[in-house]
Every structure is written in structure tokens, then in C-alpha cells.
PDB file of C-alpha atoms in Angstrom:
ATOM      1  CA  MET A   1       2.645  19.756 -13.479  1.00  0.00           C
ATOM      2  CA  SER A   2       1.390  19.270  -9.736  1.00  0.00           C
ATOM      3  CA  THR A   3       2.413  16.523  -7.672  1.00  0.00           C
ATOM      4  CA  HIS A   4      -0.646  14.428  -8.326  1.00  0.00           C
ATOM      5  CA  ALA A   5      -0.328  14.900 -11.997  1.00  0.00           C
ATOM      6  CA  ALA A   6       3.182  14.049 -12.135  1.00  0.00           C
ATOM      7  CA  LEU A   7       2.554  10.714 -10.119  1.00  0.00           C
ATOM      8  CA  LEU A   8      -0.153   9.547 -12.219  1.00  0.00           C
ATOM      9  CA  ALA A   9       1.955  10.287 -15.022  1.00  0.00           C
ATOM     10  CA  CYS A  10       4.689   8.314 -13.941  1.00  0.00           C
ATOM     11  CA  VAL A  11       2.277   5.316 -13.070  1.00  0.00           C
ATOM     12  CA  CYS A  12       0.565   5.390 -16.539  1.00  0.00           C
ATOM     13  CA  ALA A  13       3.851   5.126 -18.027  1.00  0.00           C
ATOM     14  CA  LEU A  14       5.104   2.105 -15.828  1.00  0.00           C
ATOM     15  CA  LEU A  15       1.560   0.207 -16.829  1.00  0.00           C
ATOM     16  CA  SER A  16       1.885   1.162 -20.408  1.00  0.00           C
ATOM     17  CA  ALA A  17       5.253  -0.332 -20.533  1.00  0.00           C
ATOM     18  CA  ALA A  18       4.143  -3.291 -18.342  1.00  0.00           C
ATOM     19  CA  ALA A  19       0.872  -3.751 -20.676  1.00  0.00           C
ATOM     20  CA  CYS A  20       3.316  -3.541 -23.983  1.00  0.00           C
ATOM     21  CA  ASP A  21       5.785  -6.352 -22.486  1.00  0.00           C
ATOM     22  CA  GLY A  22       6.577  -8.875 -25.296  1.00  0.00           C
ATOM     23  CA  GLY A  23       5.371  -6.673 -27.951  1.00  0.00           C
ATOM     24  CA  GLU A  24       7.088  -6.127 -31.290  1.00  0.00           C
ATOM     25  CA  ALA A  25       8.803  -2.433 -32.123  1.00  0.00           C
ATOM     26  CA  ASP A  26       6.069  -1.730 -34.826  1.00  0.00           C
ATOM     27  CA  ALA A  27       2.981  -2.474 -32.137  1.00  0.00           C
ATOM     28  CA  SER A  28       4.371  -0.089 -29.845  1.00  0.00           C
ATOM     29  CA  SER A  29       1.580   2.503 -30.478  1.00  0.00           C
ATOM     30  CA  SER A  30      -1.488   0.312 -30.365  1.00  0.00           C
ATOM     31  CA  CYS A  31      -0.164  -1.780 -27.139  1.00  0.00           C
ATOM     32  CA  GLU A  32       0.586   1.836 -25.471  1.00  0.00           C
ATOM     33  CA  ALA A  33      -2.965   2.982 -26.695  1.00  0.00           C
ATOM     34  CA  ASP A  34      -4.626  -0.084 -25.124  1.00  0.00           C
ATOM     35  CA  ALA A  35      -2.847   0.595 -21.821  1.00  0.00           C
ATOM     36  CA  SER A  36      -4.084   4.228 -21.790  1.00  0.00           C
ATOM     37  CA  SER A  37      -7.315   3.037 -20.416  1.00  0.00           C
ATOM     38  CA  ALA A  38      -5.767   2.095 -17.339  1.00  0.00           C
ATOM     39  CA  CYS A  39      -4.849   5.710 -16.587  1.00  0.00           C
ATOM     40  CA  VAL A  40      -8.333   7.228 -17.025  1.00  0.00           C
ATOM     41  CA  ASN A  41      -8.657   7.700 -13.225  1.00  0.00           C
ATOM     42  CA  GLY A  42      -5.942   8.115 -10.236  1.00  0.00           C
ATOM     43  CA  VAL A  43      -7.797   5.301  -8.588  1.00  0.00           C
ATOM     44  CA  GLY A  44      -7.905   2.940 -11.563  1.00  0.00           C
ATOM     45  CA  ALA A  45      -3.941   3.651 -12.285  1.00  0.00           C
ATOM     46  CA  LEU A  46      -3.085   3.119  -8.587  1.00  0.00           C
ATOM     47  CA  ARG A  47      -4.900  -0.318  -8.464  1.00  0.00           C
ATOM     48  CA  GLY A  48      -2.891  -1.392 -11.761  1.00  0.00           C
ATOM     49  CA  PHE A  49       0.272  -0.318 -10.619  1.00  0.00           C
ATOM     50  CA  TYR A  50       0.013  -1.976  -7.171  1.00  0.00           C
ATOM     51  CA  ASN A  51      -1.335  -4.918  -8.487  1.00  0.00           C
ATOM     52  CA  ALA A  52       1.428  -5.459 -10.902  1.00  0.00           C
ATOM     53  CA  TYR A  53       4.322  -4.079  -8.517  1.00  0.00           C
ATOM     54  CA  PRO A  54       3.319  -5.173  -4.914  1.00  0.00           C
ATOM     55  CA  PHE A  55       5.135  -3.075  -2.003  1.00  0.00           C
ATOM     56  CA  PRO A  56       7.522  -3.518  -0.600  1.00  0.00           C
ATOM     57  CA  PRO A  57       8.776  -5.503  -3.387  1.00  0.00           C
ATOM     58  CA  ASN A  58      11.165  -7.612  -1.679  1.00  0.00           C
ATOM     59  CA  LEU A  59       8.563  -9.491   0.397  1.00  0.00           C
ATOM     60  CA  ALA A  60       7.166 -10.438  -3.069  1.00  0.00           C
ATOM     61  CA  HIS A  61      10.156 -11.828  -3.771  1.00  0.00           C
ATOM     62  CA  GLY A  62      10.587 -13.850  -0.431  1.00  0.00           C
ATOM     63  CA  ARG A  63      12.524 -11.480   1.663  1.00  0.00           C
ATOM     64  CA  ASP A  64      10.802 -10.176   4.455  1.00  0.00           C
ATOM     65  CA  VAL A  65      11.394  -6.339   4.691  1.00  0.00           C
ATOM     66  CA  ASN A  66      10.222  -5.020   8.483  1.00  0.00           C
ATOM     67  CA  LEU A  67       9.207  -1.719   7.151  1.00  0.00           C
ATOM     68  CA  HIS A  68       6.529  -0.497   9.165  1.00  0.00           C
ATOM     69  CA  VAL A  69       4.751   2.838  10.958  1.00  0.00           C
ATOM     70  CA  THR A  70       3.140   1.049  13.706  1.00  0.00           C
ATOM     71  CA  GLY A  71       3.092   2.126  16.846  1.00  0.00           C
ATOM     72  CA  SER A  72       2.491   0.357  20.327  1.00  0.00           C
ATOM     73  CA  LEU A  73      -1.445   0.132  21.322  1.00  0.00           C
ATOM     74  CA  ASP A  74      -0.242   0.786  25.050  1.00  0.00           C
ATOM     75  CA  HIS A  75       1.553   3.994  23.923  1.00  0.00           C
ATOM     76  CA  LEU A  76      -1.691   4.911  21.836  1.00  0.00           C
ATOM     77  CA  GLU A  77      -3.893   4.141  24.852  1.00  0.00           C
ATOM     78  CA  HIS A  78      -1.867   6.551  27.244  1.00  0.00           C
ATOM     79  CA  PHE A  79      -2.653   9.280  25.002  1.00  0.00           C
ATOM     80  CA  ALA A  80      -6.158   8.966  23.414  1.00  0.00           C
ATOM     81  CA  LEU A  81      -7.176   5.113  22.364  1.00  0.00           C
ATOM     82  CA  ARG A  82      -9.707   3.597  24.781  1.00  0.00           C
ATOM     83  CA  SER A  83      -8.142   0.732  26.690  1.00  0.00           C
ATOM     84  CA  ASN A  84     -11.413  -0.810  27.857  1.00  0.00           C
ATOM     85  CA  TRP A  85     -11.280  -3.368  25.112  1.00  0.00           C
ATOM     86  CA  ARG A  86      -8.871  -5.290  27.076  1.00  0.00           C
ATOM     87  CA  ASP A  87     -11.594  -6.203  29.793  1.00  0.00           C
ATOM     88  CA  PRO A  88     -13.881  -9.421  28.283  1.00  0.00           C
ATOM     89  CA  ARG A  89     -16.495  -8.065  30.779  1.00  0.00           C
ATOM     90  CA  ALA A  90     -16.583  -4.972  28.769  1.00  0.00           C
ATOM     91  CA  LYS A  91     -17.570  -6.569  25.558  1.00  0.00           C
ATOM     92  CA  ALA A  92     -16.326  -3.665  23.750  1.00  0.00           C
ATOM     93  CA  PRO A  93     -13.849  -5.177  21.456  1.00  0.00           C
ATOM     94  CA  LEU A  94     -11.337  -3.127  19.651  1.00  0.00           C
ATOM     95  CA  ARG A  95     -11.439  -2.434  15.465  1.00  0.00           C
ATOM     96  CA  VAL A  96      -8.525  -1.612  13.827  1.00  0.00           C
ATOM     97  CA  LEU A  97      -8.210  -0.559  10.441  1.00  0.00           C
ATOM     98  CA  VAL A  98      -4.949  -0.504   8.335  1.00  0.00           C
ATOM     99  CA  VAL A  99      -5.145   0.950   4.678  1.00  0.00           C
ATOM    100  CA  PRO A 100      -3.535   0.303   2.727  1.00  0.00           C
ATOM    101  CA  CYS A 101      -2.899  -3.047   3.936  1.00  0.00           C
ATOM    102  CA  ALA A 102      -0.119  -3.392   1.000  1.00  0.00           C
ATOM    103  CA  GLN A 103       2.211  -6.311   2.161  1.00  0.00           C
ATOM    104  CA  GLY A 104       0.511  -6.529   5.884  1.00  0.00           C
ATOM    105  CA  ASN A 105       3.621  -5.310   7.619  1.00  0.00           C
ATOM    106  CA  ASP A 106       1.704  -2.955   9.683  1.00  0.00           C
ATOM    107  CA  ALA A 107      -1.071  -5.312  10.208  1.00  0.00           C
ATOM    108  CA  VAL A 108       1.270  -8.157  11.375  1.00  0.00           C
ATOM    109  CA  GLN A 109       2.821  -5.380  14.091  1.00  0.00           C
ATOM    110  CA  LEU A 110      -0.863  -4.809  15.150  1.00  0.00           C
ATOM    111  CA  ALA A 111      -2.421  -8.248  15.492  1.00  0.00           C
ATOM    112  CA  THR A 112       0.591  -9.482  17.087  1.00  0.00           C
ATOM    113  CA  GLN A 113      -0.210  -7.107  19.969  1.00  0.00           C
ATOM    114  CA  LEU A 114      -3.782  -8.161  19.845  1.00  0.00           C
ATOM    115  CA  ARG A 115      -3.171 -11.667  19.824  1.00  0.00           C
ATOM    116  CA  GLN A 116      -1.128 -11.126  23.077  1.00  0.00           C
ATOM    117  CA  ALA A 117      -3.870  -9.049  24.759  1.00  0.00           C
ATOM    118  CA  HIS A 118      -6.312 -11.967  23.782  1.00  0.00           C
ATOM    119  CA  LEU A 119      -3.859 -14.996  25.599  1.00  0.00           C
ATOM    120  CA  SER A 120      -3.680 -12.702  28.743  1.00  0.00           C
ATOM    121  CA  ALA A 121      -7.060 -12.392  29.095  1.00  0.00           C
ATOM    122  CA  GLY A 122      -7.740 -16.142  28.500  1.00  0.00           C
ATOM    123  CA  ALA A 123     -10.208 -14.772  25.288  1.00  0.00           C
ATOM    124  CA  ALA A 124     -10.807 -16.561  21.671  1.00  0.00           C
ATOM    125  CA  PRO A 125      -9.399 -15.093  18.837  1.00  0.00           C
ATOM    126  CA  LYS A 126     -11.647 -11.515  17.832  1.00  0.00           C
ATOM    127  CA  ALA A 127     -13.373 -11.351  21.219  1.00  0.00           C
ATOM    128  CA  LEU A 128     -11.326  -8.546  22.442  1.00  0.00           C
ATOM    129  CA  GLY A 129     -10.543  -6.972  19.044  1.00  0.00           C
ATOM    130  CA  GLU A 130      -9.493  -7.158  15.097  1.00  0.00           C
ATOM    131  CA  VAL A 131      -7.312  -5.871  12.516  1.00  0.00           C
ATOM    132  CA  VAL A 132      -9.229  -5.361   9.250  1.00  0.00           C
ATOM    133  CA  CYS A 133      -6.368  -4.815   6.377  1.00  0.00           C
ATOM    134  CA  ALA A 134      -8.207  -3.140   3.614  1.00  0.00           C
ATOM    135  CA  ASP A 135      -6.468  -2.408  -0.009  1.00  0.00           C
ATOM    136  CA  LEU A 136      -8.134  -2.027  -3.475  1.00  0.00           C
ATOM    137  CA  SER A 137      -4.940  -4.483  -4.715  1.00  0.00           C
ATOM    138  CA  ASN A 138      -6.262  -8.098  -4.679  1.00  0.00           C
ATOM    139  CA  VAL A 139      -2.683  -9.005  -5.358  1.00  0.00           C
ATOM    140  CA  SER A 140      -1.508  -7.340  -2.309  1.00  0.00           C
ATOM    141  CA  LEU A 141      -3.976  -8.945   0.067  1.00  0.00           C
ATOM    142  CA  ALA A 142      -3.789 -12.234  -1.598  1.00  0.00           C
ATOM    143  CA  SER A 143      -0.035 -11.922  -0.221  1.00  0.00           C
ATOM    144  CA  SER A 144      -1.133 -10.627   2.943  1.00  0.00           C
ATOM    145  CA  ALA A 145      -3.197 -13.422   3.478  1.00  0.00           C
ATOM    146  CA  ALA A 146      -1.064 -15.981   2.761  1.00  0.00           C
ATOM    147  CA  ARG A 147       1.389 -14.379   4.768  1.00  0.00           C
ATOM    148  CA  PHE A 148      -1.124 -14.351   8.050  1.00  0.00           C
ATOM    149  CA  GLU A 149      -2.291 -17.699   7.636  1.00  0.00           C
ATOM    150  CA  ASN A 150       1.536 -18.970   7.530  1.00  0.00           C
ATOM    151  CA  THR A 151       2.842 -17.125  10.478  1.00  0.00           C
ATOM    152  CA  ARG A 152       3.500 -19.526  13.430  1.00  0.00           C
ATOM    153  CA  GLU A 153       1.105 -17.178  15.595  1.00  0.00           C
ATOM    154  CA  ARG A 154      -1.810 -17.894  13.148  1.00  0.00           C
ATOM    155  CA  LEU A 155      -2.282 -13.985  12.956  1.00  0.00           C
ATOM    156  CA  ASP A 156      -5.143 -14.846  10.448  1.00  0.00           C
ATOM    157  CA  GLU A 157      -7.158 -15.537  13.465  1.00  0.00           C
ATOM    158  CA  TYR A 158      -7.165 -11.879  14.254  1.00  0.00           C
ATOM    159  CA  ILE A 159      -6.965 -10.296  11.011  1.00  0.00           C
ATOM    160  CA  SER A 160      -9.808  -9.590   8.243  1.00  0.00           C
ATOM    161  CA  ILE A 161      -9.389  -8.682   4.650  1.00  0.00           C
ATOM    162  CA  LEU A 162     -11.011  -6.265   2.972  1.00  0.00           C
ATOM    163  CA  GLU A 163     -10.827  -5.214  -0.594  1.00  0.00           C
ATOM    164  CA  VAL A 164     -11.721  -1.688  -1.054  1.00  0.00           C
ATOM    165  CA  ASP A 165     -11.090   1.501  -2.711  1.00  0.00           C
ATOM    166  CA  LEU A 166     -10.229   3.901   0.399  1.00  0.00           C
ATOM    167  CA  LEU A 167     -12.849   6.528  -0.808  1.00  0.00           C
ATOM    168  CA  GLN A 168     -15.566   4.001  -0.897  1.00  0.00           C
ATOM    169  CA  LEU A 169     -15.298   3.211   3.094  1.00  0.00           C
ATOM    170  CA  HIS A 170     -18.543   3.859   4.800  1.00  0.00           C
ATOM    171  CA  PRO A 171     -20.094   3.317   7.996  1.00  0.00           C
ATOM    172  CA  ARG A 172     -22.988   1.582   7.178  1.00  0.00           C
ATOM    173  CA  ARG A 173     -21.019  -1.070   5.135  1.00  0.00           C
ATOM    174  CA  HIS A 174     -18.060  -1.577   7.081  1.00  0.00           C
ATOM    175  CA  GLY A 175     -18.867  -0.116  10.524  1.00  0.00           C
ATOM    176  CA  SER A 176     -16.533   2.162  12.389  1.00  0.00           C
ATOM    177  CA  PHE A 177     -13.243   2.031  13.888  1.00  0.00           C
ATOM    178  CA  ASP A 178     -11.182   2.703  16.897  1.00  0.00           C
ATOM    179  CA  TYR A 179      -7.811   3.149  15.416  1.00  0.00           C
ATOM    180  CA  ILE A 180      -7.185   3.598  11.730  1.00  0.00           C
ATOM    181  CA  LEU A 181      -3.759   3.682  10.546  1.00  0.00           C
ATOM    182  CA  SER A 182      -3.185   4.768   6.780  1.00  0.00           C
ATOM    183  CA  SER A 183       0.776   5.167   5.646  1.00  0.00           C
ATOM    184  CA  GLY A 184       2.082   6.168   2.624  1.00  0.00           C
ATOM    185  CA  VAL A 185      -1.368   6.716   0.450  1.00  0.00           C
ATOM    186  CA  LEU A 186      -3.093   9.884   0.861  1.00  0.00           C
ATOM    187  CA  HIS A 187      -0.436  11.701  -1.141  1.00  0.00           C
ATOM    188  CA  HIS A 188      -1.106   9.353  -3.927  1.00  0.00           C
ATOM    189  CA  LEU A 189      -4.604  10.147  -4.345  1.00  0.00           C
ATOM    190  CA  PRO A 190      -5.807  12.535  -7.039  1.00  0.00           C
ATOM    191  CA  SER A 191      -7.389  14.375  -3.821  1.00  0.00           C
ATOM    192  CA  PRO A 192      -5.919  13.667  -0.550  1.00  0.00           C
ATOM    193  CA  GLU A 193      -8.661  15.882   1.133  1.00  0.00           C
ATOM    194  CA  ALA A 194     -11.277  13.426  -0.024  1.00  0.00           C
ATOM    195  CA  GLY A 195      -9.170  10.382   1.314  1.00  0.00           C
ATOM    196  CA  ILE A 196      -9.245  12.502   4.991  1.00  0.00           C
ATOM    197  CA  ARG A 197     -12.796  12.798   4.845  1.00  0.00           C
ATOM    198  CA  ALA A 198     -13.391   8.992   3.896  1.00  0.00           C
ATOM    199  CA  LEU A 199     -11.358   7.901   6.838  1.00  0.00           C
ATOM    200  CA  ARG A 200     -13.137  10.120   9.217  1.00  0.00           C
ATOM    201  CA  GLY A 201     -16.186   8.780   8.025  1.00  0.00           C
ATOM    202  CA  VAL A 202     -15.690   5.386   9.628  1.00  0.00           C
ATOM    203  CA  LEU A 203     -13.480   6.719  12.418  1.00  0.00           C
ATOM    204  CA  ALA A 204     -15.815   5.836  15.562  1.00  0.00           C
ATOM    205  CA  PRO A 205     -15.919   8.834  18.409  1.00  0.00           C
ATOM    206  CA  GLY A 206     -13.033   9.359  20.731  1.00  0.00           C
ATOM    207  CA  GLY A 207     -11.054   7.174  17.663  1.00  0.00           C
ATOM    208  CA  VAL A 208      -7.379   7.948  16.949  1.00  0.00           C
ATOM    209  CA  LEU A 209      -6.498   8.530  13.059  1.00  0.00           C
ATOM    210  CA  GLY A 210      -2.463   7.917  12.435  1.00  0.00           C
ATOM    211  CA  VAL A 211      -1.177   9.130   9.056  1.00  0.00           C
ATOM    212  CA  MET A 212       1.842   9.026   7.294  1.00  0.00           C
ATOM    213  CA  VAL A 213       2.345  11.057   3.990  1.00  0.00           C
ATOM    214  CA  HIS A 214       5.659  11.983   2.177  1.00  0.00           C
ATOM    215  CA  ALA A 215       6.731  15.508   2.683  1.00  0.00           C
ATOM    216  CA  SER A 216       7.685  17.522   0.212  1.00  0.00           C
ATOM    217  CA  HIS A 217      11.106  18.735   1.203  1.00  0.00           C
ATOM    218  CA  GLY A 218      11.644  15.328   2.759  1.00  0.00           C
ATOM    219  CA  MET A 219      11.159  13.691  -0.940  1.00  0.00           C
ATOM    220  CA  HIS A 220      13.281  16.968  -2.216  1.00  0.00           C
ATOM    221  CA  ALA A 221      16.552  14.161  -3.266  1.00  0.00           C
ATOM    222  CA  VAL A 222      14.214  12.274  -5.102  1.00  0.00           C
ATOM    223  CA  VAL A 223      12.669  15.232  -7.094  1.00  0.00           C
ATOM    224  CA  GLU A 224      16.101  15.887  -7.966  1.00  0.00           C
ATOM    225  CA  VAL A 225      16.977  12.802  -9.581  1.00  0.00           C
ATOM    226  CA  HIS A 226      13.554  12.344 -11.330  1.00  0.00           C
ATOM    227  CA  THR A 227      14.504  16.249 -12.682  1.00  0.00           C
ATOM    228  CA  LEU A 228      17.793  14.439 -14.102  1.00  0.00           C
ATOM    229  CA  LEU A 229      16.204  11.631 -15.444  1.00  0.00           C
ATOM    230  CA  GLN A 230      13.698  13.519 -17.095  1.00  0.00           C
ATOM    231  CA  GLN A 231      16.697  15.370 -18.780  1.00  0.00           C
ATOM    232  CA  ALA A 232      18.008  12.186 -19.871  1.00  0.00           C
ATOM    233  CA  ALA A 233      14.403  10.826 -21.498  1.00  0.00           C
ATOM    234  CA  PRO A 234      12.309  13.814 -21.763  1.00  0.00           C
ATOM    235  CA  PRO A 235       8.318  13.031 -21.346  1.00  0.00           C
ATOM    236  CA  THR A 236       8.345  13.980 -25.486  1.00  0.00           C
ATOM    237  CA  LEU A 237       9.409  10.550 -25.875  1.00  0.00           C
ATOM    238  CA  ASP A 238       7.442   7.707 -26.092  1.00  0.00           C
ATOM    239  CA  TYR A 239       7.325   5.498 -23.087  1.00  0.00           C
ATOM    240  CA  GLY A 240       8.570   2.621 -25.166  1.00  0.00           C
ATOM    241  CA  SER A 241      11.972   4.767 -25.466  1.00  0.00           C
ATOM    242  CA  ARG A 242      11.705   6.109 -22.182  1.00  0.00           C
ATOM    243  CA  TRP A 243      11.651   2.836 -19.882  1.00  0.00           C
ATOM    244  CA  ARG A 244      14.022   0.156 -20.285  1.00  0.00           C
ATOM    245  CA  ALA A 245      14.566  -2.916 -18.400  1.00  0.00           C
ATOM    246  CA  ARG A 246      16.990  -3.269 -15.694  1.00  0.00           C
ATOM    247  CA  SER A 247      19.950  -5.690 -16.359  1.00  0.00           C
ATOM    248  CA  PRO A 248      19.143  -9.360 -14.453  1.00  0.00           C
ATOM    249  CA  ALA A 249      22.734  -8.722 -13.059  1.00  0.00           C
ATOM    250  CA  ALA A 250      21.831  -5.669 -11.746  1.00  0.00           C
ATOM    251  CA  SER A 251      18.375  -6.747  -9.245  1.00  0.00           C
ATOM    252  CA  SER A 252      16.365  -9.809  -9.036  1.00  0.00           C
ATOM    253  CA  THR A 253      13.343  -7.120  -9.126  1.00  0.00           C
ATOM    254  CA  ALA A 254      11.384  -7.032 -12.106  1.00  0.00           C
ATOM    255  CA  TYR A 255      10.943  -3.993 -14.125  1.00  0.00           C
ATOM    256  CA  PRO A 256       8.570  -3.113 -17.143  1.00  0.00           C
ATOM    257  CA  ARG A 257      10.299  -3.720 -20.750  1.00  0.00           C
ATOM    258  CA  PRO A 258       9.660  -1.304 -23.362  1.00  0.00           C
ATOM    259  CA  CYS A 259       7.249  -2.323 -26.192  1.00  0.00           C
ATOM    260  CA  ALA A 260      10.247  -2.394 -28.879  1.00  0.00           C
ATOM    261  CA  ARG A 261      12.902  -5.047 -28.041  1.00  0.00           C
ATOM    262  CA  THR A 262      16.615  -3.981 -27.665  1.00  0.00           C
ATOM    263  CA  SER A 263      19.479  -6.079 -28.501  1.00  0.00           C
ATOM    264  CA  SER A 264      20.280  -8.265 -25.879  1.00  0.00           C
ATOM    265  CA  SER A 265      24.217  -7.010 -26.545  1.00  0.00           C
ATOM    266  CA  THR A 266      22.716  -3.220 -25.474  1.00  0.00           C
ATOM    267  CA  SER A 267      23.443  -2.166 -22.350  1.00  0.00           C
ATOM    268  CA  ARG A 268      20.005  -0.934 -20.574  1.00  0.00           C
ATOM    269  CA  THR A 269      19.480   1.232 -17.564  1.00  0.00           C
ATOM    270  CA  THR A 270      16.427   1.961 -15.764  1.00  0.00           C
ATOM    271  CA  THR A 271      15.555   5.779 -16.842  1.00  0.00           C
TER     272      THR A 271
END
């Protein structure tokens, strides 16, 4: 099984278990069949997964996680990014695209830098540039938008929200961007190459594209653990038997429960 196929199978398993949450044991087959429609294509599966489980998960539970890969705009300008946007007389605002928006960590870092540049130049918000935070998960976008609005610096004045599938980005509809940051998404797509083409299609001439993907060797330990878990709960088992909810004492994060209820006295582990 390819990496992408394995990922989508895992996503579909989670979606099925989540959709069957609260079902009875004799209804497991039907509820899993209903959930299978979410797995017809990879994009639909990913949208459903991240709507159910926004990432990073701790942020969704009120605990901010400073997880981001954003670099300094000054640093990027030193190597490639144009810097004339900082001059109000140039009237050449910088357009930055963050995709996926996720919980807005990278957008916050970039918008903070843009805000400082605006204050230094005495310019109104977005006069010198803006950050466009794009995602296919409306749940993630709603969470991010609320976060931007609630910042002391009112970073929402420098950020625009865009609900879109990365593969549907088009310069005629969305314009072009001087800097595109895509962190942790291309390797989830059925075709990472198609994702790269979509990003290049909205990259301005001379623009900068920053991409972070999982390396096969970097995920080696995770793959090994996944292999061990598959041996304990082989794919031949139905999803309701493979997935178990964590004990509330183990974690405050809500994990999907199987269709068939288990006794409250039974020890349950995540598989």
C-alpha cells in the first residue's frame, strides 16, 4: 500500500468511527457504510478529518501551541523576497498565502511582522500587505478567525480568511502571491505533484514558495509504531473493533469511539 493510500485508509477509519459514535453494536455495519461516502476521494476525507479534529489539537482545547515553521520576512528578503512593499510610495503591497491555515499559528507570526511594518511606516492596515489564510476546513478557519480577532494587536486587520481546496487555487479568482507558505499538507494529497502545480499557479513572478513536508526517514519511528499497531489490530478487523476511545483519565483530547459500545469496566486503549 502506498503512503497516500495508507493515510487515506487511516483517515477513513477515523471518519467511520466518528460517524458511528453513539451507535449500537448491531448497527455498526450500517453506520460505517454511511460514513464510507466521506472516503470517496482524498480531499473529502481530509476535509472531514480536520473538521472533526482541528490541528494542533491542544489549541482547540484552549491551550495555545506555538507550533509554526514561519521564517522572518527580513530573512526571506535577504535571499529572494522583494522588499519594496515596505515603502508606501511604491504602492506594491505584499501578498502572503498561508495554506493550510490550520489553527493560524503561521498566519499569526507573519501578520505580526506585517503589523510592525505598517506601524513603522504609519500606514493603514493592509496598505502595505496582507496575509491570506486558506484552508478547506471551515471549522479550522472559524477557530483561526476567532483567534485573530481576539489578539491584543487585532491581527484580523491584517489577515483575510479564504475557504478553498488547495487544488482549486487559481490566479483569476484568488490573485497571485509574493510568498506562499504550505506546511504539512502536500504529502497528504492524493497527488502532491498536483498540489505543487496549484501553488506555482498562484505564485507571483519572482515570488517565494516555502514548503514543509514529512520526510520518509523522518517518519520512520511513526511507521514502525504503526506497523506494530497493525499487528495488534489488523486491517481485516472492522473499524469498530480496531478503534478504541482513550480513557478520560489518560487524555482530555476526544478520540472517536467505536460503533459497538464497550463495558465501562473494560480497559480501553487506542489502537
